[in-house]
Amino acid sequence: MKLPRAAAYATLLILAGCQSNHSMLWSSASKQASDIEWLYWFIFWICLVVFVLVIAFFAGGLAKSNVDEEEMAPVMESNEPGDRRAKVGVSIALGITVVTLFVVLALSIVTGKTTEGLTSKNPITIEVTGHQWWWELRYPNPQADLTVLSANEIHIPVGKPIVVLTASRDVIHSFWAPNIDGKRDLLPGYQSAFTFQIDKPGIYHGQCAEFCGEQHAHMGFEIVAQTMDEFQAWLNQQRKPSVQPQDAKEVHGRDVFLTHSCVLCHTIRGTDAGSRVGPDLTHVGSRRLLAATAISNAPGSLAGWITDPQRIKPGVLMPANPLAPGDLDALVTYLRSLQ
Ligand code: CUA
């Protein structure tokens, strides 16, 4: 009775690790991810075979042993035929182990080289800076006013190498999108680079993979892989300054933004708001998710986030903003108009 129950609990524990979007997690969208996936499964099957063999030999040994528990184990005399056979067996097993480990080492090096070896004459460059707890994005351009600033939602064209330059503003973070590539650490005071390429259009979820404080689990990002035309359209839109308020309500919303604490931390290009502490909100209305993918970009969740962000992400730098209902409504309407 006890054993089936323990087995059931163990199964539940294992299932708890599966996410509802597991099919998404297991489908690699880039050459690098499929190389890493292949190596993962290669090592997994070797480990499984070794595990099964070890357990089988162990069980076999237990079944054969007829030593009385009270008695001392007999002293092994070397050069007995059984002992010599065991020696040969152990030597063969040792040889197979060494060869297998070298094969795994060689394949790991080859996989590492191929995932690093992506190069292009004119790649797309994106600067990703980790913050507690969001991702600052910069699409640099020699012409300063064509540089795009955004947060948490990385748009890229498919079929083109993307160079990511990483840095961190505070502690160590780790950039990880399982469908795309391995984990890349973002170290404070140290810029590094890696390249990836996605061949399948889609939206891929990513997550900070290095514990970085209270809201580490809510430090997600999305990679939106689009056709080149869609990407260029997005980039051109993001390059523009914010849209002007269209009616009295949006004008009021902008005034609320500029006269309350929002302006102390955020930028909206085309207005007087130019602080770089928090995410650039020039086109915040165009983003799918908010708060580093913790909540959706819907009027209700945006209003909740503005009013009391500490309830959604305790410890986040953004303070509570107890606004009058009319002010909050106008502010939400204005922010959502920023496409
Ligand atoms: Cu950033 Cu964990």
CSV table of C-alpha atoms and ligand atoms in Angstrom, one decimal:
chain,number,residue,atom,x,y,z
A,1,MET,CA,0.0,0.0,0.0
A,2,LYS,CA,2.8,2.4,1.0
A,3,LEU,CA,4.8,1.8,-2.2
A,4,PRO,CA,2.1,2.6,-4.8
A,5,ARG,CA,1.3,5.8,-2.9
A,6,ALA,CA,5.0,6.8,-2.8
A,7,ALA,CA,5.2,6.1,-6.5
A,8,ALA,CA,2.1,8.3,-7.1
A,9,TYR,CA,3.6,11.2,-5.2
A,10,ALA,CA,6.9,10.8,-7.0
A,11,THR,CA,5.0,11.0,-10.4
A,12,LEU,CA,3.1,14.0,-9.2
A,13,LEU,CA,6.4,15.7,-8.3
A,14,ILE,CA,7.8,15.0,-11.7
A,15,LEU,CA,4.7,16.2,-13.5
A,16,ALA,CA,4.8,19.4,-11.4
A,17,GLY,CA,8.0,20.3,-13.3
A,18,CYS,CA,6.1,20.1,-16.6
A,19,GLN,CA,4.8,23.5,-17.8
A,20,SER,CA,1.6,23.8,-19.8
A,21,ASN,CA,3.7,25.1,-22.7
A,22,HIS,CA,6.2,22.2,-22.6
A,23,SER,CA,5.7,21.4,-26.3
A,24,MET,CA,7.0,24.9,-26.9
A,25,LEU,CA,10.0,24.4,-24.6
A,26,TRP,CA,11.0,21.3,-26.4
A,27,SER,CA,10.9,22.5,-30.0
A,28,SER,CA,14.1,24.2,-30.9
A,29,ALA,CA,13.8,27.1,-33.3
A,30,SER,CA,17.4,27.6,-34.1
A,31,LYS,CA,20.4,25.5,-35.3
A,32,GLN,CA,22.2,26.2,-32.0
A,33,ALA,CA,19.2,25.0,-29.9
A,34,SER,CA,18.8,21.9,-31.9
A,35,ASP,CA,22.6,21.1,-31.6
A,36,ILE,CA,22.3,21.6,-27.8
A,37,GLU,CA,19.2,19.5,-27.7
A,38,TRP,CA,20.8,16.7,-29.7
A,39,LEU,CA,23.8,16.7,-27.3
A,40,TYR,CA,21.4,16.7,-24.3
A,41,TRP,CA,19.5,13.6,-25.5
A,42,PHE,CA,22.8,11.8,-26.5
A,43,ILE,CA,24.1,12.3,-23.0
A,44,PHE,CA,20.7,11.4,-21.5
A,45,TRP,CA,20.5,8.0,-23.3
A,46,ILE,CA,24.1,7.2,-22.3
A,47,CYS,CA,23.3,8.0,-18.6
A,48,LEU,CA,20.1,6.0,-18.8
A,49,VAL,CA,21.9,2.9,-20.2
A,50,VAL,CA,24.6,3.3,-17.5
A,51,PHE,CA,22.0,3.7,-14.8
A,52,VAL,CA,20.1,0.6,-15.9
A,53,LEU,CA,23.3,-1.5,-16.1
A,54,VAL,CA,24.5,-0.4,-12.7
A,55,ILE,CA,21.2,-1.2,-11.1
A,56,ALA,CA,21.0,-4.5,-12.9
A,57,PHE,CA,24.5,-5.6,-11.8
A,58,PHE,CA,23.7,-4.4,-8.3
A,59,ALA,CA,20.5,-6.4,-8.2
A,60,GLY,CA,22.2,-9.4,-9.7
A,61,GLY,CA,24.9,-9.2,-7.1
A,62,LEU,CA,22.5,-8.9,-4.3
A,63,ALA,CA,20.4,-11.9,-5.5
A,64,LYS,CA,23.5,-14.1,-5.9
A,65,SER,CA,25.1,-13.2,-2.5
A,66,ASN,CA,24.4,-15.9,0.0
A,67,VAL,CA,26.6,-14.4,2.8
A,68,ASP,CA,24.9,-14.6,6.2
A,69,GLU,CA,24.4,-11.1,7.5
A,70,GLU,CA,25.9,-12.2,10.9
A,71,GLU,CA,29.0,-13.6,9.2
A,72,MET,CA,32.0,-11.6,8.1
A,73,ALA,CA,32.5,-11.3,4.4
A,74,PRO,CA,35.1,-13.8,3.2
A,75,VAL,CA,38.6,-12.4,2.5
A,76,MET,CA,39.2,-12.4,-1.3
A,77,GLU,CA,42.2,-14.4,-2.3
A,78,SER,CA,43.7,-12.9,-5.5
A,79,ASN,CA,44.4,-15.3,-8.4
A,80,GLU,CA,41.3,-17.2,-7.7
A,81,PRO,CA,39.6,-17.8,-11.1
A,82,GLY,CA,36.5,-15.7,-10.1
A,83,ASP,CA,38.7,-12.8,-8.9
A,84,ARG,CA,40.6,-12.8,-12.2
A,85,ARG,CA,37.4,-12.8,-14.2
A,86,ALA,CA,36.2,-9.8,-12.1
A,87,LYS,CA,39.4,-8.0,-12.8
A,88,VAL,CA,39.1,-8.4,-16.5
A,89,GLY,CA,35.4,-7.3,-16.3
A,90,VAL,CA,36.3,-4.2,-14.4
A,91,SER,CA,39.1,-3.3,-16.8
A,92,ILE,CA,36.8,-3.6,-19.8
A,93,ALA,CA,34.1,-1.5,-18.1
A,94,LEU,CA,36.8,1.1,-17.2
A,95,GLY,CA,38.0,1.2,-20.8
A,96,ILE,CA,34.4,1.7,-22.1
A,97,THR,CA,33.8,4.4,-19.6
A,98,VAL,CA,37.0,6.4,-20.6
A,99,VAL,CA,36.2,6.1,-24.3
A,100,THR,CA,32.6,7.2,-23.7
A,101,LEU,CA,33.7,10.2,-21.6
A,102,PHE,CA,36.1,11.2,-24.4
A,103,VAL,CA,33.4,10.9,-27.0
A,104,VAL,CA,31.1,13.1,-24.9
A,105,LEU,CA,33.9,15.6,-24.3
A,106,ALA,CA,34.7,15.8,-28.1
A,107,LEU,CA,31.0,16.2,-29.0
A,108,SER,CA,30.6,19.0,-26.3
A,109,ILE,CA,33.6,20.8,-27.8
A,110,VAL,CA,32.2,20.5,-31.3
A,111,THR,CA,28.7,21.7,-30.2
A,112,GLY,CA,30.3,24.6,-28.4
A,113,LYS,CA,32.3,25.6,-31.5
A,114,THR,CA,29.3,25.4,-33.8
A,115,THR,CA,27.1,27.4,-31.5
A,116,GLU,CA,29.8,30.1,-31.3
A,117,GLY,CA,30.7,29.9,-34.9
A,118,LEU,CA,27.7,31.9,-36.4
A,119,THR,CA,29.1,34.9,-38.2
A,120,SER,CA,27.7,37.4,-40.7
A,121,LYS,CA,29.0,40.5,-42.6
A,122,ASN,CA,26.0,42.7,-41.6
A,123,PRO,CA,24.2,41.2,-38.6
A,124,ILE,CA,21.5,42.9,-36.6
A,125,THR,CA,23.0,44.1,-33.3
A,126,ILE,CA,20.9,44.3,-30.1
A,127,GLU,CA,22.2,45.5,-26.7
A,128,VAL,CA,20.6,43.7,-23.8
A,129,THR,CA,21.2,45.1,-20.3
A,130,GLY,CA,20.0,43.2,-17.3
A,131,HIS,CA,18.3,45.2,-14.5
A,132,GLN,CA,16.6,44.0,-11.3
A,133,TRP,CA,14.2,42.8,-12.7
A,134,TRP,CA,13.7,43.7,-16.4
A,135,TRP,CA,15.6,43.7,-19.7
A,136,GLU,CA,16.7,46.9,-21.3
A,137,LEU,CA,16.9,46.7,-25.1
A,138,ARG,CA,18.8,48.9,-27.4
A,139,TYR,CA,19.0,48.7,-31.2
A,140,PRO,CA,22.0,50.9,-31.8
A,141,ASN,CA,22.3,53.0,-34.9
A,142,PRO,CA,25.2,55.3,-36.0
A,143,GLN,CA,22.6,58.0,-36.3
A,144,ALA,CA,21.6,58.6,-32.7
A,145,ASP,CA,17.9,59.5,-33.3
A,146,LEU,CA,17.4,56.2,-35.1
A,147,THR,CA,18.5,54.2,-32.1
A,148,VAL,CA,15.6,52.2,-30.7
A,149,LEU,CA,15.1,51.8,-26.9
A,150,SER,CA,12.6,49.2,-25.6
A,151,ALA,CA,12.2,46.6,-22.9
A,152,ASN,CA,11.5,42.9,-22.5
A,153,GLU,CA,10.2,42.3,-26.0
A,154,ILE,CA,13.0,41.5,-28.4
A,155,HIS,CA,11.9,41.7,-32.1
A,156,ILE,CA,14.2,40.1,-34.6
A,157,PRO,CA,14.0,39.1,-38.2
A,158,VAL,CA,14.1,35.3,-39.0
A,159,GLY,CA,17.0,33.8,-41.0
A,160,LYS,CA,19.5,36.5,-40.1
A,161,PRO,CA,22.3,36.3,-37.5
A,162,ILE,CA,21.6,38.4,-34.5
A,163,VAL,CA,24.5,39.7,-32.4
A,164,VAL,CA,23.5,40.3,-28.8
A,165,LEU,CA,25.8,42.5,-26.7
A,166,THR,CA,25.1,41.8,-23.0
A,167,ALA,CA,25.8,43.8,-19.9
A,168,SER,CA,24.3,44.2,-16.4
A,169,ARG,CA,23.4,47.3,-14.5
A,170,ASP,CA,23.4,45.7,-11.0
A,171,VAL,CA,23.9,41.9,-10.3
A,172,ILE,CA,24.6,38.8,-12.4
A,173,HIS,CA,21.6,37.9,-14.6
A,174,SER,CA,21.5,35.1,-17.2
A,175,PHE,CA,19.8,35.4,-20.6
A,176,TRP,CA,18.1,32.1,-21.5
A,177,ALA,CA,15.6,31.3,-24.2
A,178,PRO,CA,15.5,27.5,-24.3
A,179,ASN,CA,14.3,27.3,-27.9
A,180,ILE,CA,17.1,29.5,-29.1
A,181,ASP,CA,20.4,28.9,-27.4
A,182,GLY,CA,22.2,28.0,-24.2
A,183,LYS,CA,22.3,30.3,-21.2
A,184,ARG,CA,24.4,33.5,-21.4
A,185,ASP,CA,25.5,35.3,-18.2
A,186,LEU,CA,25.2,39.1,-18.0
A,187,LEU,CA,27.9,40.3,-15.8
A,188,PRO,CA,28.1,43.8,-14.2
A,189,GLY,CA,30.9,45.9,-15.6
A,190,TYR,CA,31.7,43.4,-18.4
A,191,GLN,CA,30.3,43.4,-21.9
A,192,SER,CA,30.2,40.2,-23.8
A,193,ALA,CA,28.6,39.0,-27.1
A,194,PHE,CA,26.9,36.1,-28.6
A,195,THR,CA,25.2,35.3,-31.9
A,196,PHE,CA,22.0,33.4,-32.6
A,197,GLN,CA,19.7,33.0,-35.5
A,198,ILE,CA,16.0,31.9,-35.6
A,199,ASP,CA,14.6,30.2,-38.7
A,200,LYS,CA,11.0,29.8,-37.6
A,201,PRO,CA,8.7,32.8,-37.0
A,202,GLY,CA,7.1,32.8,-33.7
A,203,ILE,CA,7.1,34.1,-30.1
A,204,TYR,CA,9.6,32.5,-27.9
A,205,HIS,CA,9.7,32.9,-24.1
A,206,GLY,CA,12.9,33.6,-22.3
A,207,GLN,CA,13.8,33.8,-18.6
A,208,CYS,CA,16.5,35.0,-16.4
A,209,ALA,CA,18.4,31.9,-15.4
A,210,GLU,CA,20.6,33.2,-12.6
A,211,PHE,CA,19.2,34.0,-9.2
A,212,CYS,CA,19.3,37.8,-9.0
A,213,GLY,CA,17.0,38.7,-6.0
A,214,GLU,CA,13.4,38.6,-4.9
A,215,GLN,CA,11.8,38.9,-8.3
A,216,HIS,CA,14.2,36.7,-10.3
A,217,ALA,CA,11.3,34.4,-11.2
A,218,HIS,CA,9.4,37.4,-12.7
A,219,MET,CA,12.3,38.5,-15.0
A,220,GLY,CA,11.1,37.1,-18.2
A,221,PHE,CA,11.3,38.3,-21.8
A,222,GLU,CA,9.9,37.4,-25.2
A,223,ILE,CA,11.6,37.0,-28.5
A,224,VAL,CA,9.3,37.9,-31.4
A,225,ALA,CA,10.8,36.4,-34.6
A,226,GLN,CA,9.2,38.0,-37.7
A,227,THR,CA,9.8,38.2,-41.4
A,228,MET,CA,12.2,40.9,-42.5
A,229,ASP,CA,9.4,43.2,-43.7
A,230,GLU,CA,7.5,42.9,-40.4
A,231,PHE,CA,10.6,43.5,-38.4
A,232,GLN,CA,11.5,46.6,-40.5
A,233,ALA,CA,8.0,48.0,-40.0
A,234,TRP,CA,8.3,47.4,-36.3
A,235,LEU,CA,11.7,49.1,-36.1
A,236,ASN,CA,10.5,52.1,-38.1
A,237,GLN,CA,7.6,52.5,-35.8
A,238,GLN,CA,9.8,52.2,-32.7
A,239,ARG,CA,12.1,54.9,-34.1
A,240,LYS,CA,9.4,57.5,-34.1
A,241,PRO,CA,8.8,59.7,-31.1
A,242,SER,CA,5.6,59.0,-29.2
A,243,VAL,CA,2.3,59.7,-30.8
A,244,GLN,CA,0.6,63.0,-29.7
A,245,PRO,CA,-2.5,62.8,-27.5
A,246,GLN,CA,-5.6,62.7,-29.7
A,247,ASP,CA,-8.3,63.9,-27.3
A,248,ALA,CA,-8.8,65.7,-24.0
A,249,LYS,CA,-8.6,62.4,-22.0
A,250,GLU,CA,-5.2,61.5,-23.5
A,251,VAL,CA,-3.9,65.0,-23.0
A,252,HIS,CA,-5.0,64.7,-19.3
A,253,GLY,CA,-3.3,61.3,-19.1
A,254,ARG,CA,0.0,62.8,-20.5
A,255,ASP,CA,-0.2,65.6,-17.9
A,256,VAL,CA,-0.8,63.1,-15.1
A,257,PHE,CA,2.3,61.2,-16.3
A,258,LEU,CA,4.4,64.4,-16.5
A,259,THR,CA,3.3,65.8,-13.1
A,260,HIS,CA,3.5,62.6,-11.0
A,261,SER,CA,6.4,60.4,-10.0
A,262,CYS,CA,6.3,58.4,-13.4
A,263,VAL,CA,8.4,61.2,-15.0
A,264,LEU,CA,11.2,60.6,-12.4
A,265,CYS,CA,12.1,57.2,-13.8
A,266,HIS,CA,10.7,56.8,-17.4
A,267,THR,CA,11.3,58.2,-20.8
A,268,ILE,CA,8.6,59.0,-23.3
A,269,ARG,CA,10.3,60.5,-26.3
A,270,GLY,CA,8.5,63.5,-27.7
A,271,THR,CA,7.6,64.7,-24.2
A,272,ASP,CA,9.6,66.2,-21.3
A,273,ALA,CA,10.0,62.7,-19.7
A,274,GLY,CA,13.6,61.6,-20.2
A,275,SER,CA,14.7,59.5,-17.2
A,276,ARG,CA,16.5,56.2,-17.8
A,277,VAL,CA,15.9,54.5,-14.4
A,278,GLY,CA,13.0,52.3,-15.6
A,279,PRO,CA,11.9,51.0,-19.1
A,280,ASP,CA,11.5,53.4,-22.0
A,281,LEU,CA,7.7,53.8,-22.5
A,282,THR,CA,7.7,55.7,-25.8
A,283,HIS,CA,5.9,52.7,-27.5
A,284,VAL,CA,4.7,50.9,-24.4
A,285,GLY,CA,1.2,50.5,-25.9
A,286,SER,CA,2.7,48.2,-28.6
A,287,ARG,CA,4.1,45.6,-26.2
A,288,ARG,CA,2.2,42.4,-25.5
A,289,LEU,CA,3.2,42.1,-21.8
A,290,LEU,CA,4.3,44.3,-19.0
A,291,ALA,CA,6.6,44.1,-15.9
A,292,ALA,CA,9.1,41.8,-17.6
A,293,THR,CA,6.3,39.5,-18.9
A,294,ALA,CA,4.7,39.2,-15.4
A,295,ILE,CA,1.4,40.6,-16.5
A,296,SER,CA,-0.5,41.2,-19.7
A,297,ASN,CA,-0.7,44.7,-21.3
A,298,ALA,CA,-4.5,45.1,-20.7
A,299,PRO,CA,-6.1,48.2,-19.2
A,300,GLY,CA,-6.9,46.4,-15.9
A,301,SER,CA,-3.5,44.9,-15.3
A,302,LEU,CA,-1.8,48.2,-16.4
A,303,ALA,CA,-3.9,50.1,-13.9
A,304,GLY,CA,-3.2,47.6,-11.2
A,305,TRP,CA,0.5,47.8,-12.0
A,306,ILE,CA,0.6,51.6,-11.8
A,307,THR,CA,-1.5,51.7,-8.6
A,308,ASP,CA,0.4,49.0,-6.6
A,309,PRO,CA,3.3,47.3,-8.4
A,310,GLN,CA,4.5,45.9,-5.0
A,311,ARG,CA,1.5,43.6,-5.0
A,312,ILE,CA,2.5,42.1,-8.3
A,313,LYS,CA,6.3,42.1,-7.9
A,314,PRO,CA,7.2,42.7,-4.2
A,315,GLY,CA,10.6,44.4,-4.0
A,316,VAL,CA,10.4,46.1,-7.5
A,317,LEU,CA,11.9,49.6,-7.6
A,318,MET,CA,8.6,51.2,-8.9
A,319,PRO,CA,6.7,52.8,-6.0
A,320,ALA,CA,2.9,52.7,-5.5
A,321,ASN,CA,1.0,55.5,-7.2
A,322,PRO,CA,-2.3,56.2,-5.5
A,323,LEU,CA,-4.0,58.2,-8.2
A,324,ALA,CA,-7.6,59.6,-8.3
A,325,PRO,CA,-9.8,57.2,-10.4
A,326,GLY,CA,-10.2,59.9,-13.2
A,327,ASP,CA,-6.4,60.5,-13.3
A,328,LEU,CA,-5.6,56.8,-13.4
A,329,ASP,CA,-8.1,56.1,-16.2
A,330,ALA,CA,-6.7,59.0,-18.3
A,331,LEU,CA,-3.1,57.8,-17.6
A,332,VAL,CA,-4.0,54.2,-18.7
A,333,THR,CA,-5.7,55.5,-21.8
A,334,TYR,CA,-2.7,57.7,-22.7
A,335,LEU,CA,-0.1,54.9,-22.1
A,336,ARG,CA,-2.2,52.4,-24.2
A,337,SER,CA,-2.3,55.0,-27.1
A,338,LEU,CA,1.5,54.9,-27.3
A,339,GLN,CA,1.7,52.4,-30.1
B,1,CUA,CU1,17.8,38.4,-13.3
B,1,CUA,CU2,17.5,36.4,-12.3
